[in-house]
Amino acid sequence: MSATSAPAGPIGEPVVRAIGLTSGYAGTPAVQDIDLTVDAGEVVALLGANGAGKSTTLLTLAGELAPMGGSVEVLGLRARRRLDYRARHGLGYLTEGRCVFMELTGWENLRLGRGAPERAIEFFPELEPHLAKRTGLLSGGQQQMLALGRILAADPRLILADELSLGLAPIVVHRLLSVLRSAADNGTAVVLVEQHVHQALGIADRGYVLHRGRVVMSGSGTDLRARADDIATHYISGEA
Ligand code: ATP
């Protein structure tokens, strides 16, 4: 663990508290009046169609966007703090796309993280034979494992994962989500933005469905799993 990273907190400790969160771009709200909580040890799924406001919500929780209204507390920080500050206080943010440097080798990518490269490999031992290669030559799944392993190596208290599964085969998605679930079982809070409703709800303790910038449904993983087909049909397949 690096000197500045914090171990995951006790299960159930509040990690994200957003009340009436409104956020957007150039003075125009993209999400409005969002109430969202995440505790240590929870996987919370944020579901919705393209443009529903999922990434905007994550960007605001990460400190990259200033809230236009409401209150947001992340990792005990009430005032807006930028991503690098939050990262030093236990935030791991996996943005949409591949968070790796394609020209560097796998080892070099891991060395850029806050945790030890060896620790990242403990989460994904299957990466080890490929780490001397240029990362651009690795498969999409291996690149995503590299990015997630690097984050996990720093023992984050909160992981924000935006479309982790984009373009990946179901077996790889299952592998990535299982590792995230284990991290949560060890006390990390996880917010998982996904369009793959069934896969996300497969590991989620709770979830929120966003539609046109507002929460239209929320509940326990069990409740939402029972309505997964309904959610996919009404809120994911259609336009936001
Ligand atoms: P996707 O699944 O496609 O990533 P999303 O649910 O994450 O969608 P957001 O990316 O949060 O949705 O977008 C919400 C709204 O904000 C959309 O109307 C989008 O056009 C708008 N938006 C997103 N980024 C910007 C930006 N940089 N400037 C202006 N508007 C933006």
Tab-separated table of C-alpha atoms and ligand atoms in Angstrom:
chain	number	residue	atom	x	y	z
A	1	MET	CA	0.000	0.000	0.000
A	2	SER	CA	1.338	3.466	-0.807
A	3	ALA	CA	1.882	5.938	2.015
A	4	THR	CA	-1.036	8.106	0.950
A	5	SER	CA	-3.637	5.506	0.067
A	6	ALA	CA	-6.134	4.497	2.690
A	7	PRO	CA	-7.347	0.980	3.389
A	8	ALA	CA	-11.000	0.247	2.699
A	9	GLY	CA	-13.159	1.349	5.600
A	10	PRO	CA	-15.354	-0.778	7.837
A	11	ILE	CA	-18.275	-2.350	5.996
A	12	GLY	CA	-21.296	-0.016	6.121
A	13	GLU	CA	-19.340	3.197	6.688
A	14	PRO	CA	-20.701	6.018	4.470
A	15	VAL	CA	-18.434	6.712	1.495
A	16	VAL	CA	-20.689	8.669	-0.884
A	17	ARG	CA	-23.580	10.872	0.177
A	18	ALA	CA	-25.239	12.928	-2.562
A	19	ILE	CA	-28.453	14.787	-1.782
A	20	GLY	CA	-30.331	16.694	-4.452
A	21	LEU	CA	-27.269	16.602	-6.710
A	22	THR	CA	-27.593	18.675	-9.867
A	23	SER	CA	-24.696	18.814	-12.292
A	24	GLY	CA	-24.003	19.540	-15.934
A	25	TYR	CA	-22.119	21.558	-18.487
A	26	ALA	CA	-21.899	25.290	-19.192
A	27	GLY	CA	-24.747	26.042	-16.794
A	28	THR	CA	-27.112	23.458	-18.275
A	29	PRO	CA	-28.007	20.558	-15.973
A	30	ALA	CA	-27.457	17.045	-17.313
A	31	VAL	CA	-28.500	15.358	-14.050
A	32	GLN	CA	-30.962	16.779	-11.556
A	33	ASP	CA	-31.952	16.198	-7.986
A	34	ILE	CA	-30.036	12.935	-7.564
A	35	ASP	CA	-30.075	11.308	-4.128
A	36	LEU	CA	-27.424	8.603	-4.026
A	37	THR	CA	-25.598	6.813	-1.241
A	38	VAL	CA	-22.810	4.239	-1.271
A	39	ASP	CA	-21.364	2.543	1.796
A	40	ALA	CA	-18.091	0.701	2.278
A	41	GLY	CA	-18.526	-2.868	1.089
A	42	GLU	CA	-21.343	-2.090	-1.351
A	43	VAL	CA	-21.510	-2.429	-5.102
A	44	VAL	CA	-24.002	0.126	-6.394
A	45	ALA	CA	-25.037	-0.074	-10.063
A	46	LEU	CA	-25.907	3.076	-11.984
A	47	LEU	CA	-27.977	2.042	-14.979
A	48	GLY	CA	-29.441	3.936	-17.891
A	49	ALA	CA	-29.389	4.495	-21.646
A	50	ASN	CA	-26.840	6.568	-23.573
A	51	GLY	CA	-27.104	10.150	-22.414
A	52	ALA	CA	-29.066	9.357	-19.242
A	53	GLY	CA	-26.448	11.091	-17.096
A	54	LYS	CA	-24.380	8.231	-15.659
A	55	SER	CA	-20.950	9.585	-16.621
A	56	THR	CA	-21.921	13.086	-15.512
A	57	THR	CA	-22.823	11.702	-12.096
A	58	LEU	CA	-19.485	9.860	-11.828
A	59	LEU	CA	-17.511	12.899	-12.981
A	60	THR	CA	-19.167	14.932	-10.253
A	61	LEU	CA	-18.451	12.306	-7.579
A	62	ALA	CA	-14.835	12.186	-8.811
A	63	GLY	CA	-14.519	15.950	-8.356
A	64	GLU	CA	-14.019	16.674	-12.055
A	65	LEU	CA	-17.322	18.541	-12.379
A	66	ALA	CA	-18.560	21.065	-9.840
A	67	PRO	CA	-22.094	20.395	-8.608
A	68	MET	CA	-24.604	23.066	-9.677
A	69	GLY	CA	-26.858	22.241	-6.744
A	70	GLY	CA	-27.349	19.905	-3.815
A	71	SER	CA	-24.728	18.530	-1.477
A	72	VAL	CA	-22.095	15.893	-2.169
A	73	GLU	CA	-19.823	14.204	0.327
A	74	VAL	CA	-17.266	11.742	-1.027
A	75	LEU	CA	-14.704	9.970	1.187
A	76	GLY	CA	-15.523	12.375	3.986
A	77	LEU	CA	-14.727	15.400	1.801
A	78	ARG	CA	-17.573	17.900	1.598
A	79	ALA	CA	-15.909	20.613	-0.418
A	80	ARG	CA	-15.206	19.916	-4.072
A	81	ARG	CA	-11.767	18.411	-4.436
A	82	ARG	CA	-10.193	17.537	-7.707
A	83	LEU	CA	-9.571	13.999	-8.835
A	84	ASP	CA	-5.867	13.872	-7.904
A	85	TYR	CA	-6.653	15.013	-4.349
A	86	ARG	CA	-9.460	12.464	-4.055
A	87	ALA	CA	-7.188	9.763	-5.472
A	88	ARG	CA	-4.728	10.417	-2.645
A	89	HIS	CA	-7.634	9.911	-0.241
A	90	GLY	CA	-8.677	6.551	-1.604
A	91	LEU	CA	-10.529	7.127	-4.890
A	92	GLY	CA	-9.935	4.881	-7.886
A	93	TYR	CA	-11.615	6.164	-11.039
A	94	LEU	CA	-11.852	3.994	-14.127
A	95	THR	CA	-13.110	6.334	-16.821
A	96	GLU	CA	-14.931	5.257	-19.966
A	97	GLY	CA	-12.501	3.762	-22.495
A	98	ARG	CA	-9.193	2.119	-21.626
A	99	CYS	CA	-7.289	3.824	-18.801
A	100	VAL	CA	-3.871	2.580	-19.914
A	101	PHE	CA	-0.986	3.985	-21.922
A	102	MET	CA	-0.863	1.921	-25.101
A	103	GLU	CA	2.775	2.756	-25.941
A	104	LEU	CA	4.068	1.581	-22.554
A	105	THR	CA	4.517	-2.019	-21.485
A	106	GLY	CA	2.184	-3.597	-18.964
A	107	TRP	CA	4.861	-3.306	-16.268
A	108	GLU	CA	5.369	0.369	-17.024
A	109	ASN	CA	1.627	0.968	-16.767
A	110	LEU	CA	1.495	-0.771	-13.406
A	111	ARG	CA	4.473	1.223	-12.108
A	112	LEU	CA	2.497	4.426	-12.745
A	113	GLY	CA	-0.085	3.391	-10.147
A	114	ARG	CA	-0.175	4.243	-6.454
A	115	GLY	CA	0.227	0.622	-5.418
A	116	ALA	CA	2.900	-2.013	-6.013
A	117	PRO	CA	2.786	-3.707	-9.454
A	118	GLU	CA	3.151	-7.093	-7.731
A	119	ARG	CA	-0.047	-6.411	-5.846
A	120	ALA	CA	-1.928	-5.677	-9.082
A	121	ILE	CA	-0.803	-9.070	-10.399
A	122	GLU	CA	-2.210	-10.754	-7.302
A	123	PHE	CA	-5.659	-9.661	-8.513
A	124	PHE	CA	-5.027	-10.765	-12.113
A	125	PRO	CA	-2.259	-13.418	-12.192
A	126	GLU	CA	-3.166	-14.205	-15.813
A	127	LEU	CA	-1.574	-10.867	-16.789
A	128	GLU	CA	1.931	-11.812	-15.693
A	129	PRO	CA	3.118	-13.527	-18.939
A	130	HIS	CA	2.047	-10.469	-20.953
A	131	LEU	CA	3.497	-7.609	-18.930
A	132	ALA	CA	6.673	-7.169	-20.973
A	133	LYS	CA	4.603	-6.491	-24.098
A	134	ARG	CA	3.511	-3.093	-25.312
A	135	THR	CA	0.041	-2.565	-23.853
A	136	GLY	CA	-1.439	-1.727	-27.264
A	137	LEU	CA	-0.748	-5.342	-28.258
A	138	LEU	CA	-2.791	-6.763	-25.380
A	139	SER	CA	-6.439	-7.719	-25.748
A	140	GLY	CA	-9.137	-5.291	-24.605
A	141	GLY	CA	-9.829	-7.520	-21.614
A	142	GLN	CA	-6.149	-7.635	-20.619
A	143	GLN	CA	-5.946	-3.846	-20.919
A	144	GLN	CA	-8.970	-3.483	-18.660
A	145	MET	CA	-7.494	-5.959	-16.143
A	146	LEU	CA	-4.318	-3.881	-16.148
A	147	ALA	CA	-6.286	-0.714	-15.442
A	148	LEU	CA	-8.401	-2.289	-12.715
A	149	GLY	CA	-5.444	-4.140	-11.170
A	150	ARG	CA	-3.469	-0.891	-10.970
A	151	ILE	CA	-6.363	0.768	-9.147
A	152	LEU	CA	-6.909	-2.154	-6.785
A	153	ALA	CA	-3.196	-2.308	-5.931
A	154	ALA	CA	-3.597	1.061	-4.193
A	155	ASP	CA	-6.263	-0.339	-1.812
A	156	PRO	CA	-8.935	2.202	-2.792
A	157	ARG	CA	-11.812	2.991	-0.466
A	158	LEU	CA	-14.027	3.913	-3.422
A	159	ILE	CA	-13.952	2.748	-7.039
A	160	LEU	CA	-15.943	4.564	-9.712
A	161	ALA	CA	-16.060	2.331	-12.801
A	162	ASP	CA	-17.532	3.747	-16.012
A	163	GLU	CA	-18.547	1.123	-18.599
A	164	LEU	CA	-15.868	-1.323	-17.510
A	165	SER	CA	-17.386	-3.975	-19.769
A	166	LEU	CA	-17.592	-1.963	-22.987
A	167	GLY	CA	-16.695	-4.123	-25.985
A	168	LEU	CA	-15.551	-7.109	-23.914
A	169	ALA	CA	-16.579	-10.760	-24.137
A	170	PRO	CA	-19.006	-11.956	-21.412
A	171	ILE	CA	-16.392	-14.265	-19.843
A	172	VAL	CA	-13.960	-11.345	-19.415
A	173	VAL	CA	-16.698	-9.107	-18.055
A	174	HIS	CA	-17.562	-11.820	-15.556
A	175	ARG	CA	-13.909	-12.020	-14.471
A	176	LEU	CA	-13.623	-8.231	-13.999
A	177	LEU	CA	-16.906	-7.982	-12.133
A	178	SER	CA	-15.996	-10.909	-9.850
A	179	VAL	CA	-12.802	-9.135	-8.836
A	180	LEU	CA	-14.755	-5.944	-8.165
A	181	ARG	CA	-17.250	-7.917	-6.076
A	182	SER	CA	-14.388	-9.381	-4.017
A	183	ALA	CA	-12.957	-5.899	-3.485
A	184	ALA	CA	-16.347	-4.794	-2.163
A	185	ASP	CA	-16.535	-7.842	0.090
A	186	ASN	CA	-13.247	-6.621	1.571
A	187	GLY	CA	-14.707	-3.186	2.290
A	188	THR	CA	-14.254	-1.112	-0.881
A	189	ALA	CA	-17.273	0.900	-2.041
A	190	VAL	CA	-17.956	0.466	-5.763
A	191	VAL	CA	-20.108	2.491	-8.143
A	192	LEU	CA	-20.575	0.598	-11.369
A	193	VAL	CA	-21.913	2.411	-14.422
A	194	GLU	CA	-23.236	-0.122	-16.896
A	195	GLN	CA	-25.508	-0.657	-19.827
A	196	HIS	CA	-25.323	-4.429	-19.332
A	197	VAL	CA	-28.156	-4.574	-16.830
A	198	HIS	CA	-28.086	-8.274	-16.045
A	199	GLN	CA	-24.332	-8.456	-15.536
A	200	ALA	CA	-24.211	-5.337	-13.376
A	201	LEU	CA	-27.154	-6.404	-11.254
A	202	GLY	CA	-25.571	-9.838	-10.917
A	203	ILE	CA	-23.037	-8.370	-8.472
A	204	ALA	CA	-24.866	-5.265	-7.199
A	205	ASP	CA	-26.156	-4.798	-3.660
A	206	ARG	CA	-28.238	-1.844	-4.770
A	207	GLY	CA	-28.873	0.125	-7.905
A	208	TYR	CA	-30.289	3.294	-9.412
A	209	VAL	CA	-31.842	3.688	-12.845
A	210	LEU	CA	-31.293	7.062	-14.496
A	211	HIS	CA	-33.540	8.396	-17.240
A	212	ARG	CA	-33.050	11.823	-18.777
A	213	GLY	CA	-30.907	12.958	-15.888
A	214	ARG	CA	-33.160	11.825	-13.067
A	215	VAL	CA	-33.406	8.734	-10.876
A	216	VAL	CA	-36.553	6.928	-11.959
A	217	MET	CA	-36.039	3.710	-10.029
A	218	SER	CA	-33.850	2.498	-7.176
A	219	GLY	CA	-33.747	-0.522	-4.950
A	220	SER	CA	-31.856	-3.508	-3.661
A	221	GLY	CA	-30.037	-5.798	-6.049
A	222	THR	CA	-32.678	-8.446	-5.393
A	223	ASP	CA	-35.555	-6.072	-6.228
A	224	LEU	CA	-33.883	-4.761	-9.360
A	225	ARG	CA	-32.826	-8.222	-10.558
A	226	ALA	CA	-36.489	-9.207	-10.489
A	227	ARG	CA	-37.198	-6.245	-12.781
A	228	ALA	CA	-34.057	-6.491	-14.929
A	229	ASP	CA	-35.884	-7.291	-18.196
A	230	ASP	CA	-38.251	-4.410	-17.581
A	231	ILE	CA	-35.375	-2.014	-16.876
A	232	ALA	CA	-33.478	-3.143	-19.979
A	233	THR	CA	-36.544	-2.728	-22.186
A	234	HIS	CA	-37.788	0.592	-20.860
A	235	TYR	CA	-34.664	2.436	-19.781
A	236	ILE	CA	-31.672	0.991	-21.624
A	237	SER	CA	-32.770	-0.078	-25.093
A	238	GLY	CA	-34.655	3.140	-25.800
A	239	GLU	CA	-33.270	6.663	-26.067
A	240	ALA	CA	-32.601	8.562	-22.825
B	1	ATP	P1	-23.276	7.150	-22.122
B	1	ATP	O1	-23.730	5.809	-21.677
B	1	ATP	O2	-23.514	7.392	-23.577
B	1	ATP	O3	-21.874	7.481	-21.703
B	1	ATP	P2	-24.347	8.687	-19.920
B	1	ATP	O4	-25.555	8.125	-19.266
B	1	ATP	O5	-23.065	8.466	-19.265
B	1	ATP	O6	-24.276	8.200	-21.437
B	1	ATP	P3	-23.672	11.474	-19.907
B	1	ATP	O7	-22.416	11.260	-20.679
B	1	ATP	O8	-23.579	11.796	-18.479
B	1	ATP	O9	-24.648	10.224	-20.101
B	1	ATP	O10	-24.494	12.622	-20.648
B	1	ATP	C1	-25.647	13.232	-20.068
B	1	ATP	C2	-26.001	14.445	-20.903
B	1	ATP	O11	-24.962	15.419	-20.820
B	1	ATP	C3	-26.198	14.138	-22.388
B	1	ATP	O12	-27.269	14.916	-22.867
B	1	ATP	C4	-24.891	14.594	-23.003
B	1	ATP	O13	-25.092	15.033	-24.332
B	1	ATP	C5	-24.494	15.761	-22.103
B	1	ATP	N1	-23.033	15.938	-22.043
B	1	ATP	C6	-22.139	14.986	-21.706
B	1	ATP	N2	-20.884	15.475	-21.723
B	1	ATP	C7	-20.999	16.787	-22.101
B	1	ATP	C8	-20.062	17.857	-22.300
B	1	ATP	N3	-18.759	17.690	-22.113
B	1	ATP	N4	-20.558	19.049	-22.683
B	1	ATP	C9	-21.876	19.254	-22.854
B	1	ATP	N5	-22.811	18.278	-22.662
B	1	ATP	C10	-22.383	17.076	-22.301
